Structures are given as C-alpha cells and as structure tokens.
Amino acid sequence: MMKMTLRNLWIPLCALLLLNACKKDNTLQLNAVALTLTLQNPAELTEAKLSEVKVTFKEINSGKVTVSTEVKDQKMNISLSEGSYDVSLEGTVEYKLNGETKRRKVGGLKQGLVLTGTQHVENLAMFTVLEGKGFVIQEIFFTGTQTAQNKPYTGDKYFVIFNNSAETLYADGLVIAQSDFLTTMKRAYTPDVMSQAVAVGAVIRIPGSGKDHPVLPGKSIVIADDGINHKEFNPVSVDLTKADFEIFTPNREDVDNPQVKNMENVYSRMVFHDRGFSSYVLAHFPDGTDDFLLNQKYDYSYSLLVNGVVYPMDQEEYKIPNSWIIDAVNLSVQSEFQWIVTDPSLDMGWTFCGKIASDKTRYGKSVRRKVLSTTPEGRVILKDTNNSSLDFDAEAKPSLM
C-alpha cells in the first residue's frame, strides 16, 4: 500500500484546484450590449432606400465575427458581447433620378467601436461605392525575395496596373503614391484630412504627352523597382527586363536599365516597405505635377510618446485629394494592423503578406487582385468593390515568377 504523505495529497489537490479553476473560467461570460445602429444615407442620396444590406461586426481582440442583415427603418438592433469592434457594411440603395429608379452600391466602416454596459446607440454613415471600370492596381510585389544565404534581396519588387475597362486607356500621367502614414501605427494627426485626401510620402508618375502609352482592354503594364534580370543575382527572383517602366532615382545607388523607361520622380524616393506597412493609391493630377507640388502641401503635427514622455512633432509632406484617386490598396500585417490610412470610400479593407511583423514566410509572395469574370470574348474583368480584404488574394504567388 502506498504511504500517504503531504506530497501525495498535494498533487491530486492541485489537479482538483486547476480543474475547478478551469470550470469557473469556462462559466464566465461577457455582458451583452443591446446596440442600436442607425444607418445614415450618403450625403448626396438622402432620400435613397436601403436594401440588400449586410453589416459585419468583428470583435478585434477575439476575432469573432457576427453578421446581421436585419434592418428596419434604417436601424439595426443587435445584441453583442462587450468588446471593441470593427463594423463594416455592404448594401444597395435605390433612388430616383429624373423620374427613373437607379441603384447604387454603398458601404460603411467604423473602426474601434467600444461596446460596454447594457445599451449603446451609434450612427454609421454610408458612402457610395464606385466600382472600378478603368485602371486598377492588379498586383503589388512588395516583399522581395531571399538569397540562398537567407538574406533579403531588394530591387525585384514591382507593381502591375490593369485596364479593367472595355476600351483602350492611356497610362500617360498615371500617378502611383505611397502613403505617408502606416497601417501599423495609429496616431491623431492634426489637421485630420483623411476624409478629403490621402497623406503621401512618395510619388511617381508615368511620363507621356497623353497618348504615348496605350493599354488595351484587359491588358496590363508593369512598373519595376529595378528593370533588370534579377535571376542573374538570385535564381529564385524574377526577370524584370520586359517591364514597361522602372523606378530610378539619380545620384543614389540605384540601377538604371536604359532599355526600360524611367518613371518620373514627383516627390521623394519610393522605397517599397517589404513588410507591407504602407498603402498605395493610383491617381491622376488634373492640372499636372507643378500644380500638385504648389497646392497640395500637407503640414501636420502629432504627439510622439517615448518612455512615458510626450514629444510634439511637426512634419511636412503632401496630400492627394480623394477626388483625384482612382484606386487604393491598403496593406498591413495581421498581427500589427491598427487602421486603414485612406478614407473608407476609397478602400474599406486591407490585404497582406505575412501574419506577424517579421514573418520570414512573406518573401516571394505578393497581393493579387481576384478575377471577377471573363467576357465571351475572353477579356478578364477583375474584382473591384473598394474593399481590399475582399478584392485581393493575400500571400499569393507573384504573377511574374
């Protein structure tokens, strides 16, 4: 017979206490909050009637997703557990124009909605969604590759711009800009212009006099970081000698292939963030680059917190009005995402390569826009709902590899 000792008694006692603790934890439930969500029509469609609506509530900490389609008189009543939520809406509105019934898609987004207590009342402003029928960003290869020695290889990154329309478009003057703000670092910037413009830290532009660079329907152009055959230096990389344009910055350690046309450097130097902390927009400057540089300066301030000490910061950059932007793609990292850095009317989602900040599996992956349909003639139409979370395949295989 086993001799009973204090130690022998202590082991099963600990197990019992742990079991009871687990049972107690499992019975804990968060309080339910009765949320009344009022859906506000777009400002230009105040008399519109909402239909086919779906509202998604994603609890930020747990990742739990709740979807509701029950709306009455522009109000949604739903019970949710206490927490912090990202709320997104997809729907359709009907309205009258010159006596004729029209339909428009609408969206809505509210990030970081905190629900506590027993009741909460909130408004969600909707905006019209203009589905792209012109140029769209088809692919961004921003991660680069790795060498056989597991070292990052740079210079082989690229954009693919696609003509999503049924007519020939000209790429002359098309602008690509990199966001100044990061999707992984949310700050209170003053003045806050996000509802009117996107703050940008680097801007490049396709040269041309207007009709030098035609792009046929369903066709694309490639803009390379360095338009060389990178396979010669890294066998797992990509050959970009056939790129339509390359990004070249004079007076720096940059490669210039004279066989590939250079992009115009409008502002600063564009350097791809290889973890995807930056976002990108596609735009046209209606009055040219000189007008942009003269009239779109953006001076802002914010508070920088370091070791408990607040430092007031001032910065000078540029901004691109939302009305000039024809496409936007927010990028981030799953574990680090804090906010999108465009107005949700431009992009109400985000896509990624890498699930953690320094995810080594991100190399050799890109984000690629999904195919929506193919016409009887064989022309591909890409998905463009102004929601990068839905429109893009994350962590995709680069198309040029």
Coordinates of C-alpha atoms in Angstrom, one line a residue:
M1 CA 0.0 0.0 0.0
M2 CA 1.3 3.5 -0.9
K3 CA 2.3 5.5 2.0
M4 CA 0.2 8.7 2.2
T5 CA 2.3 11.8 2.5
L6 CA 1.7 15.5 2.3
R7 CA 3.3 15.4 -1.2
N8 CA 1.0 12.6 -2.3
L9 CA -2.0 14.6 -1.1
W10 CA -0.8 17.9 -2.7
I11 CA -0.6 16.5 -6.3
P12 CA -4.2 15.5 -6.6
L13 CA -5.3 18.5 -4.7
C14 CA -3.5 20.8 -7.2
A15 CA -5.1 19.0 -10.1
L16 CA -8.5 19.4 -8.5
L17 CA -8.0 23.1 -7.9
L18 CA -6.8 23.6 -11.5
L19 CA -9.8 21.7 -12.8
N20 CA -12.2 23.8 -10.7
A21 CA -10.5 27.0 -11.9
C22 CA -10.9 25.9 -15.5
K23 CA -14.5 25.2 -14.9
K24 CA -15.0 28.5 -13.3
D25 CA -13.3 30.3 -16.2
N26 CA -15.4 28.5 -18.7
T27 CA -18.6 29.7 -17.0
L28 CA -17.5 33.4 -17.2
Q29 CA -19.5 35.3 -19.8
L30 CA -19.1 38.8 -21.1
N31 CA -22.1 41.1 -20.6
A32 CA -24.4 41.5 -23.6
V33 CA -24.8 45.0 -25.0
A34 CA -28.0 46.0 -26.9
L35 CA -26.7 48.0 -29.8
T36 CA -28.9 50.3 -31.9
L37 CA -27.1 51.2 -35.1
T38 CA -28.6 53.9 -37.2
L39 CA -27.6 53.8 -40.9
Q40 CA -27.2 57.2 -42.5
N41 CA -27.6 57.6 -46.2
P42 CA -24.8 59.1 -48.3
A43 CA -25.0 62.9 -48.3
E44 CA -25.8 63.1 -52.0
L45 CA -28.5 60.4 -51.7
T46 CA -30.5 61.5 -48.6
E47 CA -33.8 60.1 -50.0
A48 CA -32.5 56.7 -51.0
K49 CA -34.0 53.5 -49.9
L50 CA -31.6 50.9 -48.4
S51 CA -31.8 47.2 -49.5
E52 CA -29.6 44.1 -49.6
V53 CA -27.7 45.2 -46.6
K54 CA -25.2 43.2 -44.7
V55 CA -23.4 44.5 -41.6
T56 CA -20.4 42.6 -40.2
F57 CA -19.2 43.1 -36.6
K58 CA -15.7 41.8 -35.9
E59 CA -14.5 41.8 -32.3
I60 CA -10.9 43.0 -32.5
N61 CA -9.5 41.0 -29.6
S62 CA -11.1 37.6 -30.2
G63 CA -11.6 37.8 -33.9
K64 CA -15.2 36.6 -33.5
V65 CA -17.4 37.7 -36.5
T66 CA -21.1 38.4 -36.2
V67 CA -23.2 39.2 -39.4
S68 CA -26.6 40.7 -39.5
T69 CA -29.0 41.6 -42.4
E70 CA -32.0 42.7 -40.2
V71 CA -32.7 46.4 -40.9
K72 CA -35.9 48.3 -40.3
D73 CA -36.4 52.0 -41.0
Q74 CA -32.6 52.5 -41.4
K75 CA -32.0 51.0 -37.9
M76 CA -30.3 47.7 -36.9
N77 CA -30.9 46.3 -33.4
I78 CA -28.5 43.6 -32.3
S79 CA -27.1 42.1 -29.1
L80 CA -23.3 41.8 -28.9
S81 CA -20.9 40.9 -26.2
E82 CA -18.9 43.7 -24.6
G83 CA -15.7 44.4 -26.6
S84 CA -14.1 46.5 -29.3
Y85 CA -15.5 46.1 -32.8
D86 CA -14.7 46.9 -36.4
V87 CA -18.0 47.4 -38.2
S88 CA -18.4 47.2 -42.0
L89 CA -21.4 47.5 -44.2
E90 CA -22.2 46.4 -47.7
G91 CA -25.5 47.2 -49.4
T92 CA -27.5 48.8 -52.2
V93 CA -29.7 51.9 -52.3
E94 CA -32.5 52.8 -54.7
Y95 CA -33.1 56.4 -55.6
K96 CA -35.0 58.5 -58.1
L97 CA -33.2 60.5 -60.8
N98 CA -35.3 62.4 -63.4
G99 CA -38.2 60.1 -62.5
E100 CA -36.2 56.9 -63.2
T101 CA -35.3 54.4 -60.4
K102 CA -31.5 54.0 -60.1
R103 CA -29.4 51.6 -57.9
R104 CA -26.0 52.3 -56.3
K105 CA -23.8 50.1 -54.1
V106 CA -23.0 51.6 -50.7
G107 CA -20.5 50.8 -48.0
G108 CA -19.8 51.9 -44.4
L109 CA -17.0 51.4 -41.9
K110 CA -16.4 52.2 -38.3
Q111 CA -13.2 51.0 -36.6
G112 CA -12.7 50.5 -32.9
L113 CA -16.3 50.8 -31.7
V114 CA -16.2 50.1 -28.0
L115 CA -19.3 48.4 -26.5
T116 CA -19.7 48.4 -22.7
G117 CA -22.7 48.5 -20.3
T118 CA -26.1 47.3 -21.3
Q119 CA -27.1 49.6 -24.2
H120 CA -25.3 51.6 -26.9
V121 CA -26.6 53.9 -29.6
E122 CA -24.3 54.6 -32.7
N123 CA -24.6 56.1 -36.1
L124 CA -22.9 54.5 -39.2
A125 CA -22.5 56.9 -42.2
M126 CA -22.8 55.2 -45.6
F127 CA -21.0 56.2 -48.8
T128 CA -21.5 55.3 -52.4
V129 CA -19.1 52.7 -53.8
L130 CA -17.8 53.4 -57.3
E131 CA -16.7 50.1 -58.7
G132 CA -13.7 50.5 -60.9
K133 CA -14.1 50.4 -64.6
G134 CA -10.7 52.0 -65.5
F135 CA -7.2 51.4 -64.3
V136 CA -6.8 49.4 -61.1
I137 CA -3.9 48.1 -59.2
Q138 CA -3.7 44.4 -60.1
E139 CA -0.7 43.3 -58.1
I140 CA 1.9 44.6 -55.7
F141 CA 5.0 42.5 -55.1
F142 CA 6.5 44.4 -52.2
T143 CA 8.1 41.6 -50.1
G144 CA 11.1 40.9 -52.4
T145 CA 12.9 37.6 -52.2
Q146 CA 15.7 35.9 -50.2
T147 CA 19.1 34.7 -51.3
A148 CA 20.4 31.2 -50.7
Q149 CA 22.1 32.6 -47.6
N150 CA 18.6 33.7 -46.3
K151 CA 19.5 37.4 -46.9
P152 CA 16.8 39.8 -48.1
Y153 CA 17.2 40.6 -51.8
T154 CA 15.9 44.0 -52.9
G155 CA 15.3 45.7 -56.2
D156 CA 13.0 42.9 -57.6
K157 CA 9.7 44.5 -56.5
Y158 CA 7.0 45.7 -58.8
F159 CA 3.5 47.0 -59.5
V160 CA 1.1 45.7 -62.1
I161 CA -1.5 48.2 -63.3
F162 CA -4.5 46.7 -65.2
N163 CA -7.0 48.2 -67.6
N164 CA -10.3 46.9 -66.2
S165 CA -12.5 48.7 -68.8
A166 CA -13.8 47.7 -72.2
E167 CA -11.9 50.5 -74.0
T168 CA -8.3 51.4 -74.7
L169 CA -6.9 53.7 -72.0
Y170 CA -3.7 55.7 -71.9
A171 CA -1.3 55.3 -69.0
D172 CA 0.3 58.7 -69.6
G173 CA 0.3 60.8 -66.4
L174 CA -0.8 58.0 -64.2
V175 CA 0.4 58.5 -60.6
I176 CA 1.4 55.9 -58.0
A177 CA 1.8 57.3 -54.5
Q178 CA 2.9 55.6 -51.2
S179 CA 1.1 56.5 -48.0
D180 CA 2.9 58.6 -45.5
F181 CA 1.0 57.1 -42.6
L182 CA 1.5 53.5 -41.6
T183 CA -1.3 51.0 -41.2
T184 CA 0.5 49.6 -38.1
M185 CA 0.8 52.9 -36.2
K186 CA -2.4 54.8 -35.5
R187 CA -1.9 58.4 -34.4
A188 CA -4.0 61.5 -34.0
Y189 CA -2.7 63.7 -36.8
T190 CA -3.7 67.4 -36.9
P191 CA -5.3 68.6 -39.1
D192 CA -7.1 65.4 -39.9
V193 CA -7.7 65.5 -43.7
M194 CA -8.4 61.8 -44.3
S195 CA -12.0 62.4 -45.3
Q196 CA -10.7 64.7 -48.1
A197 CA -7.2 63.4 -49.0
V198 CA -4.5 60.8 -48.6
A199 CA -1.2 61.8 -47.0
V200 CA 1.6 60.6 -49.2
G201 CA 5.3 60.3 -48.6
A202 CA 6.5 59.4 -52.1
V203 CA 5.0 60.0 -55.6
I204 CA 6.0 58.7 -59.0
R205 CA 4.3 59.3 -62.4
I206 CA 4.2 57.6 -65.8
P207 CA 5.7 60.0 -68.4
G208 CA 4.0 60.9 -71.7
S209 CA 2.2 63.6 -73.6
G210 CA -1.3 62.0 -73.4
K211 CA -1.4 59.1 -75.8
D212 CA 2.1 57.6 -75.8
H213 CA 1.3 54.6 -73.7
P214 CA -2.0 52.9 -74.7
V215 CA -3.2 49.9 -72.7
L216 CA -5.7 47.7 -74.4
P217 CA -8.8 46.4 -72.5
G218 CA -7.9 43.5 -70.2
K219 CA -4.2 44.3 -70.5
S220 CA -1.6 45.5 -68.0
I221 CA 1.6 47.3 -67.6
V222 CA 4.5 46.5 -65.2
I223 CA 6.4 49.1 -63.2
A224 CA 9.6 47.6 -61.7
D225 CA 11.8 48.8 -58.9
D226 CA 14.8 47.8 -61.0
G227 CA 14.1 46.7 -64.6
I228 CA 16.8 44.1 -64.8
N229 CA 17.1 40.3 -64.8
H230 CA 17.3 39.6 -61.1
K231 CA 17.7 35.9 -61.7
E232 CA 21.3 36.5 -62.6
F233 CA 21.9 37.6 -59.0
N234 CA 19.3 35.5 -57.2
P235 CA 17.9 32.4 -59.0
V236 CA 14.6 32.4 -57.1
S237 CA 13.9 36.0 -58.1
V238 CA 12.3 37.5 -61.3
D239 CA 13.3 38.8 -64.7
L240 CA 12.1 42.4 -65.0
T241 CA 13.8 43.3 -68.2
K242 CA 10.5 43.4 -70.0
A243 CA 8.9 45.8 -67.6
D244 CA 7.2 48.8 -69.1
F245 CA 8.8 51.2 -66.6
E246 CA 11.2 51.2 -63.8
I247 CA 11.7 53.4 -60.7
F248 CA 15.1 55.1 -60.9
T249 CA 16.5 57.7 -58.6
P250 CA 19.6 59.5 -59.9
N251 CA 22.5 60.3 -57.6
R252 CA 21.8 57.2 -55.5
E253 CA 23.0 53.6 -55.5
D254 CA 20.3 52.6 -57.9
V255 CA 20.3 50.5 -61.1
D256 CA 19.2 52.1 -64.4
N257 CA 18.4 49.8 -67.3
P258 CA 18.4 52.1 -70.4
Q259 CA 16.2 49.6 -72.2
V260 CA 13.3 50.3 -69.7
K261 CA 11.7 53.7 -69.5
N262 CA 12.1 55.6 -66.2
M263 CA 9.2 56.8 -64.1
E264 CA 9.1 60.4 -63.2
N265 CA 10.0 61.1 -59.6
V266 CA 7.5 63.7 -58.5
Y267 CA 8.2 63.7 -54.8
S268 CA 10.7 61.9 -52.5
R269 CA 12.1 58.5 -53.2
M270 CA 9.7 55.5 -53.4
V271 CA 11.0 52.5 -51.4
F272 CA 8.7 49.5 -51.0
H273 CA 8.1 48.6 -47.4
D274 CA 8.9 44.9 -47.5
R275 CA 6.5 44.0 -44.6
G276 CA 3.6 45.9 -46.1
F277 CA 3.2 48.7 -43.5
S278 CA 2.5 51.3 -46.3
S279 CA -0.5 51.6 -48.6
Y280 CA -0.7 52.7 -52.2
V281 CA -3.0 54.8 -54.4
L282 CA -3.4 55.3 -58.1
A283 CA -4.3 58.8 -59.2
H284 CA -4.4 61.4 -61.9
F285 CA -3.3 65.0 -61.3
P286 CA -5.9 67.1 -63.3
D287 CA -3.6 70.1 -63.6
G288 CA -0.2 68.4 -63.7
T289 CA 2.7 67.9 -61.2
D290 CA 3.6 71.6 -60.8
D291 CA 0.1 72.3 -59.6
F292 CA 0.3 69.4 -57.2
L293 CA 3.6 70.4 -55.7
L294 CA 2.4 74.0 -55.3
N295 CA -1.0 73.5 -53.9
Q296 CA -1.1 70.1 -52.1
K297 CA 1.4 70.5 -49.3
Y298 CA 0.3 69.0 -46.0
D299 CA 1.8 70.3 -42.8
Y300 CA 0.7 68.3 -39.8
S301 CA 1.5 67.6 -36.2
Y302 CA 1.2 64.7 -33.8
S303 CA 2.4 63.6 -30.4
L304 CA 5.2 61.0 -30.1
L305 CA 5.2 59.0 -26.9
V306 CA 8.6 57.7 -25.8
N307 CA 9.1 56.1 -22.4
G308 CA 6.2 57.9 -21.0
V309 CA 7.3 61.3 -22.3
V310 CA 5.3 63.1 -25.0
Y311 CA 7.2 64.9 -27.7
P312 CA 5.2 67.3 -30.0
M313 CA 6.2 66.6 -33.6
D314 CA 5.7 68.6 -36.8
Q315 CA 6.1 67.2 -40.3
E316 CA 5.8 68.4 -43.9
E317 CA 4.5 66.1 -46.7
Y318 CA 2.0 66.2 -49.5
K319 CA -1.6 65.0 -49.9
I320 CA -3.7 63.8 -52.8
P321 CA -7.3 64.8 -52.9
N322 CA -9.6 61.8 -52.8
S323 CA -11.4 63.0 -55.9
W324 CA -8.1 62.5 -57.9
I325 CA -7.7 58.9 -56.7
I326 CA -8.9 56.1 -59.0
D327 CA -7.8 53.1 -56.9
A328 CA -6.4 52.4 -53.5
V329 CA -4.9 49.4 -51.7
N330 CA -4.2 49.3 -48.0
L331 CA -1.5 46.9 -46.9
S332 CA -0.7 45.7 -43.4
V333 CA 0.3 42.7 -41.3
Q334 CA -2.2 40.6 -39.5
S335 CA -0.7 40.9 -36.0
E336 CA 0.2 44.6 -36.4
F337 CA -2.8 46.1 -38.1
Q338 CA -4.3 49.2 -36.4
W339 CA -6.1 51.2 -39.1
I340 CA -6.5 51.9 -42.8
V341 CA -4.9 55.1 -43.9
T342 CA -7.4 56.1 -46.6
D343 CA -10.9 57.2 -46.3
P344 CA -13.1 54.1 -46.4
S345 CA -14.8 55.4 -49.6
L346 CA -11.5 54.6 -51.4
D347 CA -10.8 51.3 -49.6
M348 CA -12.6 49.9 -46.6
G349 CA -10.3 46.9 -46.2
W350 CA -6.7 45.7 -46.4
T351 CA -4.6 42.9 -47.6
F352 CA -1.3 41.4 -46.6
C353 CA 1.8 39.1 -47.0
G354 CA 2.8 37.9 -43.6
K355 CA 0.9 37.2 -40.4
I356 CA 3.5 38.6 -37.9
A357 CA 5.7 41.7 -38.1
S358 CA 8.9 39.9 -39.3
D359 CA 7.3 36.9 -40.9
K360 CA 10.1 35.2 -42.9
T361 CA 7.5 33.3 -45.0
R362 CA 6.4 36.6 -46.6
Y363 CA 9.3 36.6 -49.1
G364 CA 8.4 35.7 -52.6
K365 CA 4.7 36.5 -52.1
S366 CA 2.5 39.3 -53.4
V367 CA -1.0 40.6 -53.2
R368 CA -3.0 39.9 -56.4
R369 CA -6.5 41.2 -57.3
K370 CA -9.1 38.4 -57.9
V371 CA -10.8 37.7 -61.2
L372 CA -14.5 38.6 -61.1
S373 CA -15.5 37.2 -64.5
T374 CA -14.4 36.7 -68.1
T375 CA -16.4 38.1 -71.1
P376 CA -17.4 35.8 -74.0
E377 CA -14.6 37.4 -76.0
G378 CA -12.1 36.2 -73.3
R379 CA -11.5 39.6 -71.6
V380 CA -10.8 39.3 -67.9
I381 CA -12.6 41.6 -65.5
L382 CA -11.0 42.0 -62.1
K383 CA -12.9 42.3 -58.8
D384 CA -13.1 45.9 -57.6
T385 CA -15.5 46.6 -54.7
N386 CA -13.2 49.1 -53.0
N387 CA -12.5 46.6 -50.3
S388 CA -9.1 45.1 -50.5
S389 CA -9.9 42.4 -47.9
L390 CA -12.4 41.0 -50.4
D391 CA -10.8 42.0 -53.7
F392 CA -7.3 40.6 -53.3
D393 CA -5.7 37.2 -52.8
A394 CA -3.3 37.7 -49.9
E395 CA 0.1 35.9 -49.8
A396 CA -0.3 35.0 -53.5
K397 CA 2.3 33.7 -55.9
P398 CA 3.8 36.6 -57.9
S399 CA 2.5 36.5 -61.4
L400 CA 5.9 37.2 -63.0
M401 CA 7.7 34.3 -61.2

